[in-house]
Amino acid sequence: MVIEPEAIDVALQQQGLNWLEVEGFRDAITKLPVKHDLSIVADACDVNAQRFTDRITAGLEGWPWSGCSMISEHKADQHHPVVAMASILAKEERDRRINAMSDRVGFEVGSGYPSDPATKSALHRLVLQEGIDAQVRWGWATVERFWSEHLTGDVPVRGVQRTEQRRLFHTDSSSIS
């Protein structure tokens, strides 16, 4: 399961990242081929791990399923090998997508992390006054900082059409009498 950059940007404008994570976990769990005798462990994305579990399970039809349990823990990848493996697979998928983006745009975009000089350099070609590449998180603090330092106006917001300020009255006179 992959959550696209646009979905992250929209979630940050609306319900927040924690709810996007809850929905992502729900979708992944719902797609499991078996709905019985499962022990589900999640790496808690909420400061309150039990609340994270409760929010996920509240949206699972028919929960609790027969013989199933679910827990959420902070740093679950350090205590549960299956969560550690899922984390590794997620990072590998992220790397594949970053490499595919480099191939698509025809230049190196770096690792995608804000501390990477290659990523910072790529922003000059991915973040333009005319718009931001679709695979870039528009609401990413690094993009917002780059925009304010190198471009004019407000950073575009996903789902919101950019408009230009227009004059209400066209007159050469400084008064409206």
CSV table of C-alpha atoms in Angstrom, one decimal:
chain,number,residue,atom,x,y,z
A,1,MET,CA,0.0,0.0,0.0
A,2,VAL,CA,1.3,3.4,-1.0
A,3,ILE,CA,0.1,6.8,0.1
A,4,GLU,CA,0.8,9.3,-2.7
A,5,PRO,CA,2.3,12.8,-2.1
A,6,GLU,CA,-1.0,14.4,-3.1
A,7,ALA,CA,-3.0,12.5,-0.5
A,8,ILE,CA,-0.5,13.5,2.2
A,9,ASP,CA,-0.8,17.2,1.1
A,10,VAL,CA,-4.6,17.1,1.2
A,11,ALA,CA,-4.6,15.3,4.5
A,12,LEU,CA,-2.4,17.9,6.1
A,13,GLN,CA,-4.9,20.6,4.9
A,14,GLN,CA,-7.9,18.6,6.2
A,15,GLN,CA,-8.0,16.0,8.9
A,16,GLY,CA,-4.3,15.7,9.6
A,17,LEU,CA,-1.5,13.2,9.1
A,18,ASN,CA,-2.6,10.9,12.0
A,19,TRP,CA,-6.0,10.3,10.4
A,20,LEU,CA,-4.3,9.6,7.0
A,21,GLU,CA,-2.2,7.0,8.8
A,22,VAL,CA,-5.3,5.5,10.5
A,23,GLU,CA,-7.0,5.2,7.1
A,24,GLY,CA,-3.9,3.7,5.6
A,25,PHE,CA,-3.7,1.0,8.3
A,26,ARG,CA,-7.5,0.3,8.0
A,27,ASP,CA,-7.2,-0.1,4.2
A,28,ALA,CA,-4.2,-2.4,4.5
A,29,ILE,CA,-5.9,-4.5,7.2
A,30,THR,CA,-9.2,-4.7,5.3
A,31,LYS,CA,-7.3,-6.0,2.2
A,32,LEU,CA,-5.8,-8.9,4.2
A,33,PRO,CA,-7.0,-12.2,2.7
A,34,VAL,CA,-7.7,-13.7,6.1
A,35,LYS,CA,-9.9,-12.1,8.7
A,36,HIS,CA,-9.4,-14.5,11.6
A,37,ASP,CA,-6.7,-15.6,14.0
A,38,LEU,CA,-4.5,-12.6,13.4
A,39,SER,CA,-2.2,-10.7,15.8
A,40,ILE,CA,-1.9,-7.2,14.2
A,41,VAL,CA,1.0,-5.0,15.4
A,42,ALA,CA,1.2,-1.3,14.2
A,43,ASP,CA,3.9,1.2,14.8
A,44,ALA,CA,1.9,3.9,16.6
A,45,CYS,CA,1.8,7.2,14.6
A,46,ASP,CA,-0.1,8.9,17.5
A,47,VAL,CA,1.4,10.0,20.8
A,48,ASN,CA,-1.3,7.8,22.4
A,49,ALA,CA,-0.7,4.3,21.1
A,50,GLN,CA,-4.0,2.9,22.4
A,51,ARG,CA,-5.9,5.7,20.8
A,52,PHE,CA,-4.2,4.9,17.5
A,53,THR,CA,-5.4,1.2,17.8
A,54,ASP,CA,-8.9,2.3,18.8
A,55,ARG,CA,-9.2,4.6,15.8
A,56,ILE,CA,-8.1,1.9,13.4
A,57,THR,CA,-10.3,-0.8,14.8
A,58,ALA,CA,-13.3,1.5,15.0
A,59,GLY,CA,-13.4,1.6,11.2
A,60,LEU,CA,-12.9,-2.2,10.7
A,61,GLU,CA,-16.3,-3.7,9.8
A,62,GLY,CA,-17.2,-6.5,12.3
A,63,TRP,CA,-14.2,-5.9,14.6
A,64,PRO,CA,-13.1,-7.7,16.7
A,65,TRP,CA,-12.7,-10.5,14.2
A,66,SER,CA,-12.6,-14.1,15.4
A,67,GLY,CA,-9.3,-14.8,17.2
A,68,CYS,CA,-7.9,-11.4,16.2
A,69,SER,CA,-6.1,-8.8,18.3
A,70,MET,CA,-4.4,-5.6,17.5
A,71,ILE,CA,-1.8,-3.5,19.4
A,72,SER,CA,0.0,-0.3,18.5
A,73,GLU,CA,3.4,0.6,20.0
A,74,HIS,CA,5.8,3.4,19.6
A,75,LYS,CA,9.0,2.1,18.0
A,76,ALA,CA,7.3,-1.2,17.2
A,77,ASP,CA,10.0,-1.9,14.6
A,78,GLN,CA,12.5,-2.3,17.4
A,79,HIS,CA,10.4,-4.9,19.2
A,80,HIS,CA,8.6,-6.9,16.5
A,81,PRO,CA,10.6,-8.3,13.6
A,82,VAL,CA,7.5,-8.3,11.3
A,83,VAL,CA,7.1,-4.5,11.8
A,84,ALA,CA,10.9,-4.0,11.2
A,85,MET,CA,10.5,-6.0,7.9
A,86,ALA,CA,7.5,-3.9,6.9
A,87,SER,CA,9.6,-0.7,7.6
A,88,ILE,CA,12.4,-2.0,5.4
A,89,LEU,CA,10.0,-2.9,2.6
A,90,ALA,CA,8.4,0.6,2.8
A,91,LYS,CA,11.8,2.3,2.6
A,92,GLU,CA,12.8,0.1,-0.4
A,93,GLU,CA,9.5,1.1,-2.1
A,94,ARG,CA,10.2,4.7,-1.4
A,95,ASP,CA,13.7,4.4,-2.9
A,96,ARG,CA,12.2,2.7,-6.0
A,97,ARG,CA,9.8,5.6,-6.4
A,98,ILE,CA,12.5,8.2,-6.0
A,99,ASN,CA,14.6,6.4,-8.6
A,100,ALA,CA,11.6,6.3,-11.0
A,101,MET,CA,11.1,10.0,-10.4
A,102,SER,CA,14.7,10.7,-11.4
A,103,ASP,CA,14.2,8.6,-14.5
A,104,ARG,CA,10.9,10.4,-15.4
A,105,VAL,CA,12.3,13.9,-15.0
A,106,GLY,CA,15.7,13.1,-16.6
A,107,PHE,CA,17.9,14.3,-13.7
A,108,GLU,CA,19.0,13.1,-10.3
A,109,VAL,CA,16.6,14.1,-7.5
A,110,GLY,CA,18.7,12.7,-4.7
A,111,SER,CA,17.4,10.7,-1.8
A,112,GLY,CA,14.3,13.0,-1.2
A,113,TYR,CA,15.5,13.9,2.3
A,114,PRO,CA,15.8,17.6,3.2
A,115,SER,CA,19.5,17.2,4.3
A,116,ASP,CA,20.6,15.8,0.9
A,117,PRO,CA,22.4,18.4,-1.2
A,118,ALA,CA,21.2,16.6,-4.4
A,119,THR,CA,17.6,16.9,-3.3
A,120,LYS,CA,18.0,20.6,-2.5
A,121,SER,CA,19.6,21.1,-5.9
A,122,ALA,CA,16.8,19.2,-7.7
A,123,LEU,CA,14.2,21.6,-6.2
A,124,HIS,CA,15.4,24.3,-8.7
A,125,ARG,CA,14.0,22.1,-11.5
A,126,LEU,CA,11.0,20.6,-9.6
A,127,VAL,CA,9.6,23.7,-7.9
A,128,LEU,CA,8.9,26.4,-10.5
A,129,GLN,CA,6.8,29.5,-10.5
A,130,GLU,CA,4.5,27.7,-12.9
A,131,GLY,CA,3.9,24.9,-10.5
A,132,ILE,CA,5.4,22.1,-8.5
A,133,ASP,CA,6.0,18.5,-9.8
A,134,ALA,CA,3.1,16.2,-8.9
A,135,GLN,CA,5.4,13.7,-7.1
A,136,VAL,CA,6.7,16.4,-4.8
A,137,ARG,CA,4.9,17.0,-1.5
A,138,TRP,CA,3.8,20.6,-2.0
A,139,GLY,CA,3.3,21.1,1.7
A,140,TRP,CA,6.7,19.8,2.6
A,141,ALA,CA,8.5,22.4,4.8
A,142,THR,CA,11.6,22.1,2.5
A,143,VAL,CA,9.5,23.1,-0.5
A,144,GLU,CA,7.8,25.9,1.3
A,145,ARG,CA,11.2,27.3,2.5
A,146,PHE,CA,12.6,26.9,-1.1
A,147,TRP,CA,9.6,28.7,-2.5
A,148,SER,CA,9.9,31.7,-0.1
A,149,GLU,CA,13.6,32.0,-0.8
A,150,HIS,CA,13.5,31.7,-4.6
A,151,LEU,CA,10.0,32.4,-6.0
A,152,THR,CA,7.2,34.9,-5.5
A,153,GLY,CA,3.7,34.7,-4.1
A,154,ASP,CA,2.2,32.0,-2.0
A,155,VAL,CA,3.2,28.3,-2.3
A,156,PRO,CA,0.5,26.6,-4.4
A,157,VAL,CA,-1.9,24.4,-2.4
A,158,ARG,CA,-3.1,21.1,-3.8
A,159,GLY,CA,-6.7,21.2,-4.9
A,160,VAL,CA,-6.8,25.0,-4.8
A,161,GLN,CA,-6.8,26.8,-8.1
A,162,ARG,CA,-4.2,29.6,-8.3
A,163,THR,CA,-5.6,33.0,-9.2
A,164,GLU,CA,-4.1,36.3,-9.9
A,165,GLN,CA,-5.1,39.4,-8.2
A,166,ARG,CA,-7.1,41.6,-10.6
A,167,ARG,CA,-8.1,45.2,-10.3
A,168,LEU,CA,-11.8,45.8,-9.6
A,169,PHE,CA,-11.9,49.2,-11.3
A,170,HIS,CA,-10.0,50.2,-14.4
A,171,THR,CA,-9.5,54.0,-14.2
A,172,ASP,CA,-6.7,56.5,-14.6
A,173,SER,CA,-8.2,58.6,-11.9
A,174,SER,CA,-7.0,58.4,-8.4
A,175,SER,CA,-10.5,59.0,-7.1
A,176,ILE,CA,-13.7,57.1,-7.7
A,177,SER,CA,-16.1,60.0,-7.7
